[in-house]
């Protein structure tokens, strides 16, 4: 059993989860519904010294933050550079907290791959800037995971539907 299914089964009161597709297959007790595939961009602090970069090749000497859990996220990060025939940059910092991530990015010269919407979000736009590179930066597919055969409570169903509707506007 991988980490995702362990979390879902241990909690027991969790109605659903929305996030990246699990890197390993979940047991048949879960239903996985694709929601959307977003796009990512390079993000750094406002007035970052590399804000004029136009290619990932210009950013291989920078230091990076890995977001999300270690493991598959590190693989996704490395693949962005491998796909373009580039060396893998240093990524010694791993961060799973939104607040900590924005703080680290805004107060250092670290870079990160983040969903495109983050660069223009009112929450982050005052502190972070998108560094537009010509390469397409792939993003994980986002899915909704719920228990197979069990209906959601009305409140959970309404919330899941609202998230799916919002995600539809991101496409």
PDB file of C-alpha atoms in Angstrom:
ATOM      1  CA  UNK A   1       0.000   0.000   0.000  1.00  0.00           C
ATOM      2  CA  UNK A   2       1.485   3.349  -0.976  1.00  0.00           C
ATOM      3  CA  UNK A   3       1.420   6.548   1.066  1.00  0.00           C
ATOM      4  CA  UNK A   4      -1.721   7.944  -0.626  1.00  0.00           C
ATOM      5  CA  UNK A   5      -3.881   4.906   0.047  1.00  0.00           C
ATOM      6  CA  UNK A   6      -2.473   4.570   3.571  1.00  0.00           C
ATOM      7  CA  UNK A   7      -3.500   8.155   4.336  1.00  0.00           C
ATOM      8  CA  UNK A   8      -6.966   7.674   2.853  1.00  0.00           C
ATOM      9  CA  UNK A   9      -7.632   4.412   4.702  1.00  0.00           C
ATOM     10  CA  UNK A  10      -6.159   5.465   8.043  1.00  0.00           C
ATOM     11  CA  UNK A  11      -8.207   8.607   8.347  1.00  0.00           C
ATOM     12  CA  UNK A  12     -11.497   6.837   7.698  1.00  0.00           C
ATOM     13  CA  UNK A  13     -13.550  10.032   7.854  1.00  0.00           C
ATOM     14  CA  UNK A  14     -12.123  11.591   4.721  1.00  0.00           C
ATOM     15  CA  UNK A  15     -14.820  12.035   2.069  1.00  0.00           C
ATOM     16  CA  UNK A  16     -12.511  12.693  -0.881  1.00  0.00           C
ATOM     17  CA  UNK A  17      -9.126  14.032  -1.860  1.00  0.00           C
ATOM     18  CA  UNK A  18      -8.201  16.217  -4.802  1.00  0.00           C
ATOM     19  CA  UNK A  19      -4.617  16.339  -5.975  1.00  0.00           C
ATOM     20  CA  UNK A  20      -2.068  14.876  -8.376  1.00  0.00           C
ATOM     21  CA  UNK A  21      -2.717  11.398  -9.712  1.00  0.00           C
ATOM     22  CA  UNK A  22      -1.120   8.883  -7.342  1.00  0.00           C
ATOM     23  CA  UNK A  23       2.265   7.707  -8.561  1.00  0.00           C
ATOM     24  CA  UNK A  24       1.298   4.123  -7.715  1.00  0.00           C
ATOM     25  CA  UNK A  25      -2.004   2.340  -8.252  1.00  0.00           C
ATOM     26  CA  UNK A  26      -4.477   2.572  -5.392  1.00  0.00           C
ATOM     27  CA  UNK A  27      -6.501  -0.379  -4.210  1.00  0.00           C
ATOM     28  CA  UNK A  28      -9.853  -1.062  -5.860  1.00  0.00           C
ATOM     29  CA  UNK A  29     -11.666   0.491  -2.891  1.00  0.00           C
ATOM     30  CA  UNK A  30     -10.940   3.914  -4.398  1.00  0.00           C
ATOM     31  CA  UNK A  31     -12.395   5.614  -7.460  1.00  0.00           C
ATOM     32  CA  UNK A  32     -10.079   8.025  -9.287  1.00  0.00           C
ATOM     33  CA  UNK A  33     -11.716  10.667 -11.464  1.00  0.00           C
ATOM     34  CA  UNK A  34      -9.514  12.858 -13.708  1.00  0.00           C
ATOM     35  CA  UNK A  35     -10.324  16.558 -13.223  1.00  0.00           C
ATOM     36  CA  UNK A  36      -7.791  18.586 -15.215  1.00  0.00           C
ATOM     37  CA  UNK A  37      -4.212  18.924 -16.352  1.00  0.00           C
ATOM     38  CA  UNK A  38      -2.777  22.286 -15.504  1.00  0.00           C
ATOM     39  CA  UNK A  39       0.330  24.037 -16.657  1.00  0.00           C
ATOM     40  CA  UNK A  40       3.339  25.003 -14.639  1.00  0.00           C
ATOM     41  CA  UNK A  41       5.718  27.889 -14.879  1.00  0.00           C
ATOM     42  CA  UNK A  42       8.983  28.966 -13.298  1.00  0.00           C
ATOM     43  CA  UNK A  43       8.458  31.278 -10.333  1.00  0.00           C
ATOM     44  CA  UNK A  44      10.938  33.363  -8.364  1.00  0.00           C
ATOM     45  CA  UNK A  45      10.930  36.483  -6.253  1.00  0.00           C
ATOM     46  CA  UNK A  46      10.045  39.856  -7.707  1.00  0.00           C
ATOM     47  CA  UNK A  47      13.098  41.341  -9.449  1.00  0.00           C
ATOM     48  CA  UNK A  48      14.897  37.988  -9.405  1.00  0.00           C
ATOM     49  CA  UNK A  49      18.319  38.272 -11.104  1.00  0.00           C
ATOM     50  CA  UNK A  50      17.183  35.652 -13.654  1.00  0.00           C
ATOM     51  CA  UNK A  51      13.809  37.254 -14.444  1.00  0.00           C
ATOM     52  CA  UNK A  52      14.980  37.921 -18.003  1.00  0.00           C
ATOM     53  CA  UNK A  53      15.698  34.243 -18.698  1.00  0.00           C
ATOM     54  CA  UNK A  54      13.903  32.829 -21.710  1.00  0.00           C
ATOM     55  CA  UNK A  55      14.914  29.180 -21.498  1.00  0.00           C
ATOM     56  CA  UNK A  56      15.382  26.463 -18.896  1.00  0.00           C
ATOM     57  CA  UNK A  57      18.996  26.357 -20.096  1.00  0.00           C
ATOM     58  CA  UNK A  58      19.386  29.848 -18.589  1.00  0.00           C
ATOM     59  CA  UNK A  59      18.229  28.472 -15.219  1.00  0.00           C
ATOM     60  CA  UNK A  60      20.293  25.313 -14.739  1.00  0.00           C
ATOM     61  CA  UNK A  61      22.794  27.077 -12.461  1.00  0.00           C
ATOM     62  CA  UNK A  62      20.051  28.392 -10.176  1.00  0.00           C
ATOM     63  CA  UNK A  63      19.036  26.673  -6.953  1.00  0.00           C
ATOM     64  CA  UNK A  64      15.531  25.288  -6.853  1.00  0.00           C
ATOM     65  CA  UNK A  65      12.847  24.308  -4.343  1.00  0.00           C
ATOM     66  CA  UNK A  66      11.060  20.998  -4.764  1.00  0.00           C
ATOM     67  CA  UNK A  67       7.397  21.310  -3.859  1.00  0.00           C
ATOM     68  CA  UNK A  68       5.192  18.529  -2.562  1.00  0.00           C
ATOM     69  CA  UNK A  69       6.328  15.198  -1.233  1.00  0.00           C
ATOM     70  CA  UNK A  70       9.786  13.952  -2.079  1.00  0.00           C
ATOM     71  CA  UNK A  71      10.103  11.068  -4.501  1.00  0.00           C
ATOM     72  CA  UNK A  72       7.811  11.434  -7.517  1.00  0.00           C
ATOM     73  CA  UNK A  73       8.018  15.228  -7.319  1.00  0.00           C
ATOM     74  CA  UNK A  74      11.805  15.032  -7.554  1.00  0.00           C
ATOM     75  CA  UNK A  75      11.404  12.793 -10.591  1.00  0.00           C
ATOM     76  CA  UNK A  76       8.952  15.252 -12.200  1.00  0.00           C
ATOM     77  CA  UNK A  77      11.355  18.118 -11.527  1.00  0.00           C
ATOM     78  CA  UNK A  78      14.318  16.279 -13.045  1.00  0.00           C
ATOM     79  CA  UNK A  79      12.269  15.198 -16.060  1.00  0.00           C
ATOM     80  CA  UNK A  80      11.594  18.834 -17.018  1.00  0.00           C
ATOM     81  CA  UNK A  81      15.324  19.290 -17.605  1.00  0.00           C
ATOM     82  CA  UNK A  82      16.035  15.815 -19.017  1.00  0.00           C
ATOM     83  CA  UNK A  83      13.284  16.288 -21.620  1.00  0.00           C
ATOM     84  CA  UNK A  84      15.204  19.310 -22.879  1.00  0.00           C
ATOM     85  CA  UNK A  85      18.654  17.692 -22.790  1.00  0.00           C
ATOM     86  CA  UNK A  86      19.760  19.802 -19.830  1.00  0.00           C
ATOM     87  CA  UNK A  87      21.651  18.959 -16.646  1.00  0.00           C
ATOM     88  CA  UNK A  88      19.640  18.706 -13.442  1.00  0.00           C
ATOM     89  CA  UNK A  89      19.980  21.841 -11.276  1.00  0.00           C
ATOM     90  CA  UNK A  90      20.498  21.791  -7.506  1.00  0.00           C
ATOM     91  CA  UNK A  91      17.274  21.339  -5.585  1.00  0.00           C
ATOM     92  CA  UNK A  92      18.321  20.875  -1.973  1.00  0.00           C
ATOM     93  CA  UNK A  93      15.245  22.548  -0.474  1.00  0.00           C
ATOM     94  CA  UNK A  94      11.959  20.659  -0.232  1.00  0.00           C
ATOM     95  CA  UNK A  95       8.824  22.485   0.853  1.00  0.00           C
ATOM     96  CA  UNK A  96       5.222  21.351   1.325  1.00  0.00           C
ATOM     97  CA  UNK A  97       3.765  24.435   2.988  1.00  0.00           C
ATOM     98  CA  UNK A  98       2.306  27.207   0.828  1.00  0.00           C
ATOM     99  CA  UNK A  99       3.203  29.882   3.357  1.00  0.00           C
ATOM    100  CA  UNK A 100       6.767  28.618   3.760  1.00  0.00           C
ATOM    101  CA  UNK A 101       7.161  28.271  -0.010  1.00  0.00           C
ATOM    102  CA  UNK A 102       6.085  31.859  -0.711  1.00  0.00           C
ATOM    103  CA  UNK A 103       8.331  33.068   2.107  1.00  0.00           C
ATOM    104  CA  UNK A 104      11.352  31.144   0.798  1.00  0.00           C
ATOM    105  CA  UNK A 105      10.827  32.211  -2.792  1.00  0.00           C
ATOM    106  CA  UNK A 106      10.197  35.863  -1.969  1.00  0.00           C
ATOM    107  CA  UNK A 107      13.221  36.223   0.301  1.00  0.00           C
ATOM    108  CA  UNK A 108      15.859  34.331  -1.689  1.00  0.00           C
ATOM    109  CA  UNK A 109      17.079  33.610  -5.189  1.00  0.00           C
ATOM    110  CA  UNK A 110      15.513  30.129  -5.164  1.00  0.00           C
ATOM    111  CA  UNK A 111      13.214  29.116  -8.042  1.00  0.00           C
ATOM    112  CA  UNK A 112      10.339  26.652  -8.256  1.00  0.00           C
ATOM    113  CA  UNK A 113       7.976  25.117 -10.770  1.00  0.00           C
ATOM    114  CA  UNK A 114       4.471  26.119  -9.688  1.00  0.00           C
ATOM    115  CA  UNK A 115       1.028  26.130 -11.250  1.00  0.00           C
ATOM    116  CA  UNK A 116       0.723  29.033 -13.660  1.00  0.00           C
ATOM    117  CA  UNK A 117      -2.154  30.517 -11.688  1.00  0.00           C
ATOM    118  CA  UNK A 118       0.094  31.137  -8.683  1.00  0.00           C
ATOM    119  CA  UNK A 119       2.139  33.813 -10.432  1.00  0.00           C
ATOM    120  CA  UNK A 120      -0.928  35.996 -10.951  1.00  0.00           C
ATOM    121  CA  UNK A 121      -2.750  35.119  -7.737  1.00  0.00           C
ATOM    122  CA  UNK A 122      -3.567  38.001  -5.372  1.00  0.00           C
ATOM    123  CA  UNK A 123      -1.988  35.878  -2.638  1.00  0.00           C
ATOM    124  CA  UNK A 124       1.423  35.727  -4.317  1.00  0.00           C
ATOM    125  CA  UNK A 125       1.649  38.365  -7.070  1.00  0.00           C
ATOM    126  CA  UNK A 126       3.033  41.018  -4.728  1.00  0.00           C
ATOM    127  CA  UNK A 127       6.031  38.849  -3.884  1.00  0.00           C
ATOM    128  CA  UNK A 128       6.560  36.453  -6.797  1.00  0.00           C
ATOM    129  CA  UNK A 129       7.048  36.742 -10.536  1.00  0.00           C
ATOM    130  CA  UNK A 130       6.755  34.307 -13.370  1.00  0.00           C
ATOM    131  CA  UNK A 131       9.913  33.680 -15.377  1.00  0.00           C
ATOM    132  CA  UNK A 132       8.582  32.871 -18.833  1.00  0.00           C
ATOM    133  CA  UNK A 133      10.615  30.227 -20.581  1.00  0.00           C
ATOM    134  CA  UNK A 134       9.972  28.889 -24.068  1.00  0.00           C
ATOM    135  CA  UNK A 135       9.864  25.245 -22.986  1.00  0.00           C
ATOM    136  CA  UNK A 136       6.556  23.621 -22.135  1.00  0.00           C
ATOM    137  CA  UNK A 137       6.658  22.686 -18.463  1.00  0.00           C
ATOM    138  CA  UNK A 138       4.453  19.681 -17.883  1.00  0.00           C
ATOM    139  CA  UNK A 139       2.235  19.479 -14.845  1.00  0.00           C
ATOM    140  CA  UNK A 140       0.758  16.504 -13.071  1.00  0.00           C
ATOM    141  CA  UNK A 141      -2.827  15.556 -13.862  1.00  0.00           C
ATOM    142  CA  UNK A 142      -5.176  16.421 -11.027  1.00  0.00           C
ATOM    143  CA  UNK A 143      -7.809  13.938  -9.915  1.00  0.00           C
ATOM    144  CA  UNK A 144     -10.565  13.445  -7.386  1.00  0.00           C
ATOM    145  CA  UNK A 145     -10.201  10.318  -5.243  1.00  0.00           C
ATOM    146  CA  UNK A 146     -13.126   8.915  -3.291  1.00  0.00           C
ATOM    147  CA  UNK A 147     -14.196   5.580  -1.912  1.00  0.00           C
ATOM    148  CA  UNK A 148     -15.684   3.288  -4.534  1.00  0.00           C
ATOM    149  CA  UNK A 149     -19.393   2.638  -4.137  1.00  0.00           C
ATOM    150  CA  UNK A 150     -19.940   5.098  -1.290  1.00  0.00           C
ATOM    151  CA  UNK A 151     -21.836   8.285  -2.075  1.00  0.00           C
ATOM    152  CA  UNK A 152     -20.464  11.525  -0.743  1.00  0.00           C
ATOM    153  CA  UNK A 153     -22.389  13.408   1.896  1.00  0.00           C
ATOM    154  CA  UNK A 154     -24.404  16.276   0.392  1.00  0.00           C
ATOM    155  CA  UNK A 155     -21.908  18.822   1.744  1.00  0.00           C
ATOM    156  CA  UNK A 156     -18.910  16.895   0.402  1.00  0.00           C
ATOM    157  CA  UNK A 157     -20.651  16.406  -2.972  1.00  0.00           C
ATOM    158  CA  UNK A 158     -21.358  20.146  -3.225  1.00  0.00           C
ATOM    159  CA  UNK A 159     -17.762  20.984  -2.300  1.00  0.00           C
ATOM    160  CA  UNK A 160     -16.307  18.450  -4.769  1.00  0.00           C
ATOM    161  CA  UNK A 161     -18.564  19.790  -7.530  1.00  0.00           C
ATOM    162  CA  UNK A 162     -17.498  23.371  -6.742  1.00  0.00           C
ATOM    163  CA  UNK A 163     -13.825  22.353  -6.972  1.00  0.00           C
ATOM    164  CA  UNK A 164     -14.418  20.559 -10.263  1.00  0.00           C
ATOM    165  CA  UNK A 165     -16.290  23.605 -11.644  1.00  0.00           C
ATOM    166  CA  UNK A 166     -13.413  25.907 -10.641  1.00  0.00           C
ATOM    167  CA  UNK A 167     -10.901  23.489 -12.137  1.00  0.00           C
ATOM    168  CA  UNK A 168     -12.866  23.594 -15.402  1.00  0.00           C
ATOM    169  CA  UNK A 169     -12.191  27.328 -15.557  1.00  0.00           C
ATOM    170  CA  UNK A 170      -8.436  26.648 -15.346  1.00  0.00           C
ATOM    171  CA  UNK A 171      -8.363  24.590 -18.532  1.00  0.00           C
TER     172      UNK A 171
END
